[in-house]
Tab-separated table of C-alpha atoms in Angstrom:
chain	number	residue	atom	x	y	z
A	1	MET	CA	122.987	185.095	19.930
A	2	ARG	CA	123.644	181.517	18.881
A	3	SER	CA	126.814	182.679	17.175
A	4	TYR	CA	127.949	184.412	20.350
A	5	VAL	CA	127.268	181.334	22.490
A	6	ALA	CA	129.022	179.109	19.993
A	7	LYS	CA	132.099	181.278	20.294
A	8	LEU	CA	131.837	181.452	24.103
A	9	VAL	CA	131.604	177.689	24.788
A	10	PRO	CA	135.131	176.832	23.558
A	11	CYS	CA	136.485	179.698	25.643
A	12	LEU	CA	134.713	178.428	28.761
A	13	LEU	CA	135.960	174.909	28.125
A	14	CYS	CA	139.469	176.213	27.689
A	15	PHE	CA	139.166	178.224	30.909
A	16	SER	CA	137.884	175.156	32.731
A	17	VAL	CA	140.826	173.083	31.530
A	18	CYS	CA	143.250	175.820	32.541
A	19	VAL	CA	141.715	176.055	35.997
A	20	THR	CA	141.923	172.271	36.379
A	21	ILE	CA	145.557	172.275	35.391
A	22	VAL	CA	146.343	175.054	37.849
A	23	VAL	CA	144.495	173.299	40.652
A	24	ARG	CA	146.175	169.966	39.948
A	25	ALA	CA	149.583	171.583	39.766
A	26	ALA	CA	148.960	173.127	43.124
A	27	GLU	CA	148.206	169.748	44.794
A	28	PRO	CA	151.066	168.806	47.154
A	29	GLU	CA	153.014	165.593	46.714
A	30	PRO	CA	152.046	162.837	49.170
A	31	SER	CA	154.024	163.137	52.391
A	32	PRO	CA	156.322	160.345	53.614
A	33	LEU	CA	153.821	159.669	56.398
A	34	ALA	CA	150.912	159.332	53.965
A	35	ILE	CA	152.820	156.910	51.712
A	36	PHE	CA	154.046	154.969	54.753
A	37	GLU	CA	150.526	154.520	56.114
A	38	GLN	CA	149.011	153.689	52.726
A	39	ARG	CA	151.700	151.398	51.286
A	40	ILE	CA	154.274	150.353	53.907
A	41	MET	CA	152.105	149.599	56.930
A	42	PRO	CA	149.968	147.072	54.999
A	43	ILE	CA	153.188	145.091	54.414
A	44	PHE	CA	153.971	145.288	58.140
A	45	ALA	CA	150.460	144.265	59.164
A	46	SER	CA	150.012	141.450	56.638
A	47	PRO	CA	149.999	137.920	58.109
A	48	LYS	CA	151.553	136.655	54.872
A	49	PRO	CA	155.350	136.400	54.579
A	50	SER	CA	157.102	138.924	52.396
A	51	SER	CA	158.958	138.121	49.176
A	52	CYS	CA	162.071	137.538	51.312
A	53	VAL	CA	160.989	133.902	51.595
A	54	GLN	CA	161.914	133.483	47.942
A	55	CYS	CA	165.609	133.613	48.927
A	56	HIS	CA	165.545	133.136	52.707
A	57	LEU	CA	163.884	130.044	54.121
A	58	ALA	CA	163.987	131.501	57.630
A	59	SER	CA	165.281	134.355	59.823
A	60	VAL	CA	164.440	137.237	57.451
A	61	ASP	CA	161.251	139.096	56.588
A	62	LEU	CA	160.810	142.581	55.182
A	63	LYS	CA	158.722	143.313	58.284
A	64	ASN	CA	161.998	143.194	60.272
A	65	TYR	CA	162.947	146.489	58.599
A	66	ILE	CA	159.685	148.321	59.352
A	67	LEU	CA	159.066	150.125	62.649
A	68	PRO	CA	155.694	151.497	63.845
A	69	SER	CA	156.390	155.022	62.567
A	70	SER	CA	157.568	156.430	59.259
A	71	THR	CA	160.199	158.629	60.889
A	72	ALA	CA	161.691	155.857	63.032
A	73	THR	CA	161.810	153.474	60.073
A	74	PHE	CA	163.579	156.012	57.858
A	75	HIS	CA	166.127	156.917	60.539
A	76	SER	CA	166.908	153.265	61.231
A	77	LEU	CA	167.299	152.401	57.541
A	78	ARG	CA	169.622	155.380	57.124
A	79	GLN	CA	171.693	154.528	60.206
A	80	HIS	CA	172.141	150.949	59.006
A	81	GLY	CA	173.418	152.089	55.594
A	82	LEU	CA	170.332	151.003	53.686
A	83	VAL	CA	169.355	154.408	52.229
A	84	ASN	CA	171.055	156.414	49.475
A	85	LEU	CA	169.980	160.006	50.152
A	86	SER	CA	171.217	161.397	46.833
A	87	ALA	CA	169.755	158.546	44.769
A	88	PRO	CA	166.861	156.937	46.687
A	89	ARG	CA	166.225	154.287	44.034
A	90	GLU	CA	169.816	153.129	44.469
A	91	SER	CA	169.225	152.401	48.159
A	92	LYS	CA	170.498	149.089	49.486
A	93	ILE	CA	167.102	148.136	50.927
A	94	LEU	CA	165.661	148.260	47.393
A	95	LYS	CA	168.510	146.137	46.070
A	96	LEU	CA	167.797	143.579	48.788
A	97	ILE	CA	164.101	143.486	47.843
A	98	ALA	CA	164.995	143.080	44.160
A	99	MET	CA	167.426	140.190	44.721
A	100	GLY	CA	164.670	137.736	43.895
A	101	GLU	CA	165.037	138.789	40.252
A	102	GLN	CA	168.380	136.946	40.209
A	103	ASP	CA	166.845	133.659	41.353
A	104	LEU	CA	167.750	130.796	39.014
A	105	ASP	CA	164.509	129.098	39.988
A	106	ALA	CA	162.171	130.526	37.337
A	107	GLY	CA	159.117	129.084	39.056
A	108	ALA	CA	159.888	130.700	42.410
A	109	LYS	CA	160.718	133.994	40.687
A	110	LEU	CA	157.361	134.006	38.924
A	111	ILE	CA	155.407	133.073	42.053
A	112	HIS	CA	156.854	135.932	44.084
A	113	ALA	CA	157.029	138.513	41.262
A	114	LYS	CA	153.783	140.330	42.130
A	115	THR	CA	154.592	140.629	45.830
A	116	ARG	CA	158.187	141.627	45.153
A	117	THR	CA	157.171	144.359	42.672
A	118	ALA	CA	154.566	145.794	45.063
A	119	GLU	CA	157.084	145.897	47.925
A	120	TYR	CA	159.758	147.464	45.744
A	121	GLU	CA	157.523	150.220	44.387
A	122	ALA	CA	156.077	150.977	47.826
A	123	PHE	CA	159.509	151.389	49.403
A	124	ALA	CA	160.862	153.298	46.391
A	125	ALA	CA	158.009	155.851	46.486
A	126	TRP	CA	158.285	156.258	50.246
A	127	LEU	CA	162.093	156.668	50.192
A	128	GLU	CA	161.900	159.290	47.453
A	129	ALA	CA	159.380	161.247	49.506
A	130	CYS	CA	161.592	160.944	52.603
A	131	CYS	CA	164.714	162.080	50.756
A	132	HIS	CA	162.888	165.202	49.522
A	133	ASP	CA	161.604	166.142	52.977
A	134	ASP	CA	164.029	168.787	54.274
A	135	ALA	CA	162.718	168.659	57.834
A	136	LEU	CA	163.089	164.864	57.967
A	137	LEU	CA	166.616	165.041	56.543
A	138	ALA	CA	167.608	167.696	59.070
A	139	GLU	CA	166.288	165.520	61.886
A	140	ALA	CA	168.075	162.473	60.465
A	141	ALA	CA	171.386	164.354	60.383
A	142	GLN	CA	171.088	164.995	64.106
A	143	THR	CA	170.584	161.289	64.838
A	144	ASP	CA	173.513	159.954	62.793
A	145	GLU	CA	175.615	159.321	65.876
A	146	HIS	CA	172.946	157.212	67.547
A	147	ALA	CA	172.507	153.541	66.778
A	148	GLY	CA	169.153	152.331	65.555
A	149	PRO	CA	166.928	150.179	67.754
A	150	GLU	CA	168.182	146.682	68.540
A	151	THR	CA	164.940	145.224	67.239
A	152	PHE	CA	165.565	146.593	63.756
A	153	GLY	CA	166.529	144.110	61.048
A	154	PRO	CA	166.852	140.318	61.338
A	155	SER	CA	166.783	138.983	64.873
A	156	LYS	CA	169.378	136.314	64.055
A	157	PRO	CA	173.132	136.831	63.527
A	158	LEU	CA	174.295	137.429	59.963
A	159	GLU	CA	175.927	133.972	59.843
A	160	VAL	CA	172.549	132.346	60.531
A	161	VAL	CA	170.790	134.570	57.993
A	162	ARG	CA	173.291	133.556	55.310
A	163	HIS	CA	173.067	129.883	56.256
A	164	ASN	CA	169.287	129.972	55.834
A	165	ARG	CA	169.471	131.285	52.276
A	166	LYS	CA	167.994	129.044	49.604
A	167	ASP	CA	171.057	129.305	47.365
A	168	ARG	CA	173.299	128.119	50.227
A	169	LEU	CA	170.972	125.182	50.831
A	170	LEU	CA	170.970	124.388	47.101
A	171	ASP	CA	174.774	124.455	46.997
A	172	SER	CA	174.853	122.026	49.918
A	173	PHE	CA	172.271	119.831	48.167
A	174	VAL	CA	174.450	119.685	45.051
A	175	ARG	CA	177.505	118.677	47.082
A	176	ASN	CA	175.854	116.125	49.346
A	177	ILE	CA	173.071	114.565	47.270
A	178	TRP	CA	173.053	115.599	43.622
A	179	SER	CA	176.740	114.627	43.326
A	180	GLN	CA	175.784	111.033	44.243
A	181	ARG	CA	172.742	110.651	42.010
A	182	MET	CA	174.459	107.987	39.915
A	183	ARG	CA	173.933	105.586	42.810
A	184	CYS	CA	170.322	105.682	41.639
A	185	PHE	CA	171.121	105.066	37.948
A	186	PRO	CA	169.178	104.227	35.816
A	187	CYS	CA	165.878	103.811	37.643
A	188	HIS	CA	165.644	107.365	39.026
A	189	THR	CA	167.964	109.305	36.704
A	190	PRO	CA	166.282	109.582	33.281
A	191	HIS	CA	168.470	112.476	32.163
A	192	GLU	CA	171.638	110.426	32.685
A	193	ILE	CA	170.517	107.777	30.184
A	194	ASN	CA	172.097	108.171	26.756
A	195	VAL	CA	170.005	106.286	24.204
A	196	ASP	CA	172.871	106.516	21.709
A	197	ASN	CA	175.207	104.659	24.054
A	198	PRO	CA	175.057	100.871	23.439
A	199	GLN	CA	175.901	100.269	27.101
A	200	HIS	CA	172.760	102.158	28.125
A	201	GLN	CA	170.333	100.008	26.126
A	202	GLU	CA	169.594	97.594	28.960
A	203	PRO	CA	169.440	100.346	31.640
A	204	SER	CA	167.120	102.334	29.371
A	205	LYS	CA	164.762	99.369	29.036
A	206	ARG	CA	164.803	98.773	32.786
A	207	HIS	CA	163.946	102.414	33.421
A	208	ALA	CA	161.115	102.326	30.876
A	209	ASP	CA	159.683	99.167	32.476
A	210	TYR	CA	159.675	100.747	35.941
A	211	VAL	CA	158.062	103.947	34.679
A	212	SER	CA	155.394	101.876	32.931
A	213	GLU	CA	154.643	100.013	36.171
A	214	TYR	CA	155.068	102.727	38.807
A	215	GLY	CA	154.601	105.983	36.889
A	216	GLN	CA	156.560	109.214	36.643
A	217	LYS	CA	157.432	109.150	40.351
A	218	MET	CA	160.333	106.937	39.273
A	219	ASN	CA	161.977	110.007	37.717
A	220	LEU	CA	163.331	111.223	41.020
A	221	PHE	CA	166.262	113.269	39.716
A	222	LEU	CA	165.134	115.884	37.189
A	223	GLU	CA	167.229	117.709	34.640
A	224	THR	CA	168.787	120.201	37.067
A	225	PRO	CA	169.430	120.247	40.828
A	226	GLU	CA	167.204	123.355	41.121
A	227	GLN	CA	164.241	121.560	39.568
A	228	THR	CA	164.927	118.430	41.581
A	229	LEU	CA	165.146	120.150	44.958
A	230	ARG	CA	162.068	122.284	44.361
A	231	THR	CA	160.012	119.240	43.330
A	232	TRP	CA	161.168	117.208	46.327
A	233	ILE	CA	160.325	120.006	48.761
A	234	ILE	CA	156.844	120.513	47.313
A	235	SER	CA	156.185	116.775	47.304
A	236	SER	CA	157.337	116.358	50.894
A	237	ARG	CA	155.036	119.103	52.161
A	238	LYS	CA	151.960	117.129	51.123
A	239	PRO	CA	151.299	114.190	53.487
A	240	ARG	CA	150.324	111.038	51.625
A	241	GLN	CA	148.545	108.038	53.059
A	242	ASN	CA	150.736	104.940	53.309
A	243	HIS	CA	153.737	106.897	52.104
A	244	LEU	CA	156.553	108.425	54.150
A	245	PRO	CA	157.797	111.787	52.856
A	246	LEU	CA	160.849	111.902	50.646
A	247	ILE	CA	162.277	114.546	53.010
A	248	ASN	CA	161.085	113.988	56.563
A	249	VAL	CA	161.674	117.181	58.549
A	250	ASP	CA	160.310	115.552	61.727
A	251	ASN	CA	162.664	112.586	61.563
A	252	PRO	CA	165.396	112.946	58.893
A	253	ALA	CA	166.513	109.313	59.279
A	254	GLU	CA	162.987	108.236	58.274
A	255	SER	CA	163.045	110.079	54.963
A	256	LEU	CA	162.381	107.876	51.949
A	257	LEU	CA	165.445	109.477	50.431
A	258	VAL	CA	167.577	107.359	52.787
A	259	LEU	CA	165.185	104.536	53.668
A	260	LYS	CA	164.728	103.367	50.080
A	261	PRO	CA	168.392	102.987	49.062
A	262	THR	CA	169.219	101.303	52.396
A	263	ALA	CA	166.297	98.852	52.089
A	264	LYS	CA	166.267	95.345	50.636
A	265	LEU	CA	164.004	93.918	47.954
A	266	PRO	CA	160.358	93.267	48.842
A	267	ALA	CA	159.402	89.829	50.117
A	268	LYS	CA	158.146	87.229	47.666
A	269	ASP	CA	154.650	85.772	47.466
A	270	ALA	CA	153.789	82.057	47.388
A	271	ASP	CA	154.596	81.944	43.667
A	272	GLY	CA	158.040	83.464	44.178
A	273	LYS	CA	157.044	86.826	42.717
A	274	LEU	CA	158.219	90.009	44.394
A	275	LEU	CA	155.494	91.825	46.284
A	276	ALA	CA	154.886	95.536	45.750
A	277	PRO	CA	157.571	97.750	47.334
A	278	SER	CA	156.637	99.471	50.597
A	279	SER	CA	156.959	103.199	51.294
A	280	VAL	CA	156.142	102.854	55.002
A	281	LEU	CA	158.090	101.082	57.724
A	282	PRO	CA	159.443	98.539	57.065
A	283	VAL	CA	160.415	100.080	53.721
A	284	SER	CA	161.389	97.869	50.793
A	285	HIS	CA	163.042	98.869	47.533
A	286	MET	CA	162.760	97.310	44.086
A	287	GLY	CA	166.312	98.426	43.409
A	288	GLY	CA	167.636	96.686	46.504
A	289	LEU	CA	170.531	98.024	48.564
A	290	LYS	CA	172.228	101.054	47.041
A	291	MET	CA	173.896	102.378	50.201
A	292	HIS	CA	174.501	101.149	53.720
A	293	VAL	CA	173.474	102.869	56.938
A	294	ASN	CA	176.415	105.019	58.064
A	295	ASP	CA	178.462	104.760	54.881
A	296	HIS	CA	179.676	108.001	53.297
A	297	SER	CA	176.576	108.490	51.119
A	298	TYR	CA	174.201	107.859	54.001
A	299	LYS	CA	176.112	110.375	56.102
A	300	ALA	CA	175.923	113.026	53.368
A	301	PHE	CA	172.205	112.444	52.760
A	302	VAL	CA	171.132	112.493	56.419
A	303	THR	CA	173.360	115.479	57.179
A	304	TRP	CA	171.741	117.519	54.414
A	305	ILE	CA	168.187	116.506	55.381
A	306	SER	CA	168.879	117.327	59.055
A	307	ASP	CA	170.222	120.739	58.093
A	308	TYR	CA	167.236	121.435	55.839
A	309	ALA	CA	164.839	120.452	58.637
A	310	LYS	CA	166.502	122.872	61.049
A	311	VAL	CA	166.568	125.674	58.475
A	312	VAL	CA	162.859	125.488	57.650
A	313	GLY	CA	162.107	124.988	61.343
A	314	ASP	CA	164.084	128.177	62.130
A	315	ALA	CA	166.021	126.165	64.705
A	316	TYR	CA	169.384	127.896	64.347
A	317	GLN	CA	169.660	130.772	66.833
A	318	GLN	CA	173.390	131.518	67.029
A	319	ALA	CA	176.410	131.038	64.780
A	320	GLY	CA	177.613	128.297	67.123
A	321	ASP	CA	174.484	126.271	66.330
A	322	LEU	CA	175.389	125.962	62.657
A	323	PRO	CA	176.774	122.666	61.338
A	324	LEU	CA	179.927	122.327	59.288
A	325	ASP	CA	178.936	122.862	55.681
A	326	ASN	CA	182.271	122.727	53.912
A	327	TRP	CA	182.305	119.175	52.542
A	328	TYR	CA	183.054	118.844	48.833
A	329	PRO	CA	182.839	115.417	47.148
A	330	THR	CA	185.793	114.140	45.148
A	331	GLU	CA	186.628	111.122	42.996
A	332	GLN	CA	189.642	110.380	45.189
A	333	PHE	CA	189.314	107.194	47.258
A	334	LEU	CA	190.973	106.056	50.460
A	335	LYS	CA	191.166	102.334	51.214
A	336	VAL	CA	192.279	100.381	54.267
A	337	THR	CA	193.308	96.748	53.858
A	338	THR	CA	193.781	94.348	56.761
A	339	ALA	CA	191.911	96.554	59.209
A	340	PRO	CA	192.848	95.919	62.877
A	341	GLN	CA	191.091	92.891	64.327
A	342	ASP	CA	189.680	94.934	67.200
A	343	TRP	CA	187.582	96.857	64.671
A	344	PRO	CA	184.292	94.897	64.685
A	345	VAL	CA	182.817	93.867	61.346
A	346	LEU	CA	180.178	96.437	60.190
A	347	SER	CA	181.482	99.012	62.664
A	348	THR	CA	181.709	102.555	61.297
A	349	VAL	CA	185.109	104.164	60.831
A	350	GLN	CA	185.902	107.749	59.902
A	351	LEU	CA	189.267	108.319	58.220
A	352	PHE	CA	190.601	111.867	58.522
A	353	VAL	CA	193.313	113.378	56.323
A	354	PHE	CA	195.765	115.968	57.674
A	355	ALA	CA	198.138	118.121	55.636
A	356	TRP	CA	201.854	118.605	56.266
A	357	ASP	CA	202.884	122.205	56.814
A	358	ALA	CA	206.517	122.404	55.688
A	359	PRO	CA	207.284	125.905	57.101
A	360	THR	CA	206.297	124.851	60.622
A	361	SER	CA	207.198	121.159	60.210
A	362	GLN	CA	203.945	119.954	61.695
A	363	TRP	CA	200.608	118.502	60.710
A	364	SER	CA	197.539	120.677	60.349
A	365	ARG	CA	195.579	120.863	63.590
A	366	GLU	CA	192.249	120.257	61.858
A	367	PRO	CA	191.554	117.634	59.162
A	368	ILE	CA	191.331	118.803	55.559
A	369	ALA	CA	189.397	115.777	54.253
A	370	PHE	CA	187.594	112.678	55.480
A	371	THR	CA	185.643	109.631	54.434
A	372	GLN	CA	183.388	107.248	56.303
A	373	ALA	CA	182.970	103.526	55.698
A	374	LEU	CA	181.945	100.234	57.276
A	375	VAL	CA	184.356	97.418	58.104
A	376	THR	CA	183.580	94.517	55.755
A	377	PRO	CA	183.715	90.834	56.744
A	378	ARG	CA	187.107	90.734	54.970
A	379	HIS	CA	188.283	93.593	57.218
A	380	LEU	CA	188.478	96.104	54.411
A	381	LEU	CA	186.976	99.570	54.191
A	382	GLN	CA	186.939	102.149	51.434
A	383	GLY	CA	185.280	105.430	50.620
A	384	PRO	CA	185.654	108.574	48.499
A	385	LEU	CA	187.058	111.674	50.135
A	386	PHE	CA	185.041	114.689	51.124
A	387	VAL	CA	187.434	117.625	51.071
A	388	MET	CA	186.826	120.139	53.847
A	389	VAL	CA	187.465	123.519	52.250
A	390	ASP	CA	188.943	126.020	54.683
A	391	GLU	CA	190.649	129.304	53.878
A	392	GLN	CA	192.931	128.702	56.860
A	393	ALA	CA	194.063	125.249	55.703
A	394	PRO	CA	197.865	125.137	55.194
A	395	GLN	CA	199.721	123.737	52.220
A	396	ALA	CA	197.251	121.246	50.842
A	397	GLU	CA	194.459	123.626	49.967
A	398	PRO	CA	192.325	121.838	47.323
A	399	ASP	CA	192.224	123.032	43.747
A	400	ALA	CA	189.192	124.395	41.890
A	401	GLN	CA	187.830	120.848	41.564
A	402	HIS	CA	188.219	120.362	45.331
A	403	ALA	CA	190.745	117.577	44.861
A	404	LEU	CA	193.816	117.039	47.034
A	405	PRO	CA	197.227	117.342	45.347
A	406	SER	CA	199.846	114.654	45.714
A	407	GLY	CA	202.119	114.977	48.718
A	408	LYS	CA	202.740	114.051	52.332
A	409	TYR	CA	199.705	113.358	54.521
A	410	LEU	CA	198.702	111.930	57.875
A	411	ILE	CA	195.709	109.573	58.106
A	412	ARG	CA	193.928	109.162	61.428
A	413	ALA	CA	191.232	106.553	62.039
A	414	CYS	CA	188.281	107.114	64.393
A	415	VAL	CA	186.187	104.030	65.166
A	416	ASP	CA	182.626	104.652	66.321
A	417	GLY	CA	182.924	102.236	69.212
A	418	GLU	CA	180.131	103.898	71.161
A	419	GLN	CA	177.841	103.976	68.121
A	420	GLN	CA	177.389	107.734	68.408
A	421	LEU	CA	176.563	107.968	64.713
A	422	ASN	CA	173.358	106.019	65.253
A	423	GLU	CA	172.036	108.979	67.233
A	424	GLN	CA	173.867	111.736	65.331
A	425	PRO	CA	174.547	110.575	61.743
A	426	SER	CA	176.065	113.943	60.791
A	427	LEU	CA	178.652	113.842	63.594
A	428	LEU	CA	182.388	114.041	62.904
A	429	LEU	CA	184.165	111.934	65.511
A	430	PHE	CA	187.565	113.621	65.468
A	431	ASP	CA	188.566	115.397	68.673
A	432	THR	CA	191.841	117.327	68.780
A	433	ALA	CA	192.285	116.339	72.432
A	434	LYS	CA	192.354	112.601	71.717
A	435	GLU	CA	194.876	110.191	70.206
A	436	TYR	CA	193.886	108.011	67.254
A	437	PRO	CA	195.556	105.250	65.238
A	438	SER	CA	197.468	107.014	62.481
A	439	ILE	CA	199.859	106.529	59.587
A	440	GLU	CA	201.944	108.877	57.436
A	441	ILE	CA	201.716	108.402	53.671
A	442	ASP	CA	203.014	109.880	50.431
A	443	ALA	CA	199.782	110.039	48.454
A	444	ALA	CA	199.378	110.398	44.695
A	445	TRP	CA	195.597	110.899	45.029
A	446	LYS	CA	194.597	109.535	41.657
A	447	THR	CA	190.920	109.466	40.736
A	448	GLY	CA	188.579	106.519	40.612
A	449	PHE	CA	187.609	103.533	42.721
A	450	LYS	CA	190.322	101.334	41.209
A	451	GLU	CA	193.006	103.969	41.890
A	452	ALA	CA	192.247	104.282	45.601
A	453	GLU	CA	195.086	105.404	47.863
A	454	THR	CA	195.658	102.225	49.875
A	455	ILE	CA	197.064	101.863	53.376
A	456	ASP	CA	197.816	98.752	55.394
A	457	GLY	CA	195.629	98.740	58.472
A	458	GLU	CA	198.219	96.736	60.419
A	459	LYS	CA	200.590	99.720	60.196
A	460	LEU	CA	198.203	102.101	61.895
A	461	LYS	CA	199.915	103.212	65.111
């Protein structure tokens, strides 16, 4: 009997396993609706932002692509070209979700990795189920001629969505602020100090002394613009007592990033020693004046901070709300000597450069470059050019380094007589409907402060 049972038990176990396999094989695959309710709707219902915020600072959330029902969501994704029926995992919506993998900011990529992976796998599983549902595909084919709901996808125009991308903001940061970091050398630029350079010995010592006294906060500019921008943003989000934010989204002109370099040295005590620098109004700066209010650097800094504030505040609604963001810094300088006497000392002047279009024998309608400077007591003004890159610009399109080639140009001067820049520092004063003092020049456009293209202000007509 025992021998019989011993032989029977393995057979029963084998039968049990076989039955289990048959039963499991017979279980149906989860339906699109089941996957949608279990894995997609939690994304839609979550109060937390999706991984889209890794690349988009505003205007886009994965929730914008989810409708209340599985069927409606699938049809809308298909109608908007976001689904690949023959290869669901090659669908555009999945590629959009996965774009965070290309982020150069390793920290941001790591922070959002878990959320991004969960969203990707949820959508991938649901799309595969949808693309294998014959009834759903047949229904989708009948709706191809109908547009999806207007509420599907981002609520803002594509131009606004692109403007609010982090990589666009970083590119603008590099052009407007990072490019001018040497104004802060050596106190805030440790990675620009070369200890092997004899000329950097004194700057290196000065930097070390400041770090010893004030700490690592002196190292404002980090090794890369990505690291620098990320650190500044994080720092500015944390209010500090007796300390204005580096980037003030509520009042860009009261950001320490512009208040410090435009501030003078601290006052002295009774013994003639400098007091501690202030980081609240009135701000003082141990480095003294590094830029002047309304000079070209100030304009670039405040313009970028204002744009950043509007991006994170989701203030841009239409393409027409967007600011010009096509300024590229150069090492080419424009100088005016003997400025007209009716230009008040310390008044702000914008100098605009226009290109000559030989085929039409006329000047470009819009400027291709500009600079901004203050009239000095000696009635001089000088500033480096910002080239305004435009695919429509004739003739004098800048090269890969965004520098103007030598040639024939028209310079027009706009004086801020009404002090508009005090209220709108990012404003460009040129108006095609107005006449401005101007002069035609044959410019070599060499590089460097000492090689500035010089014009006689008395010849401005």
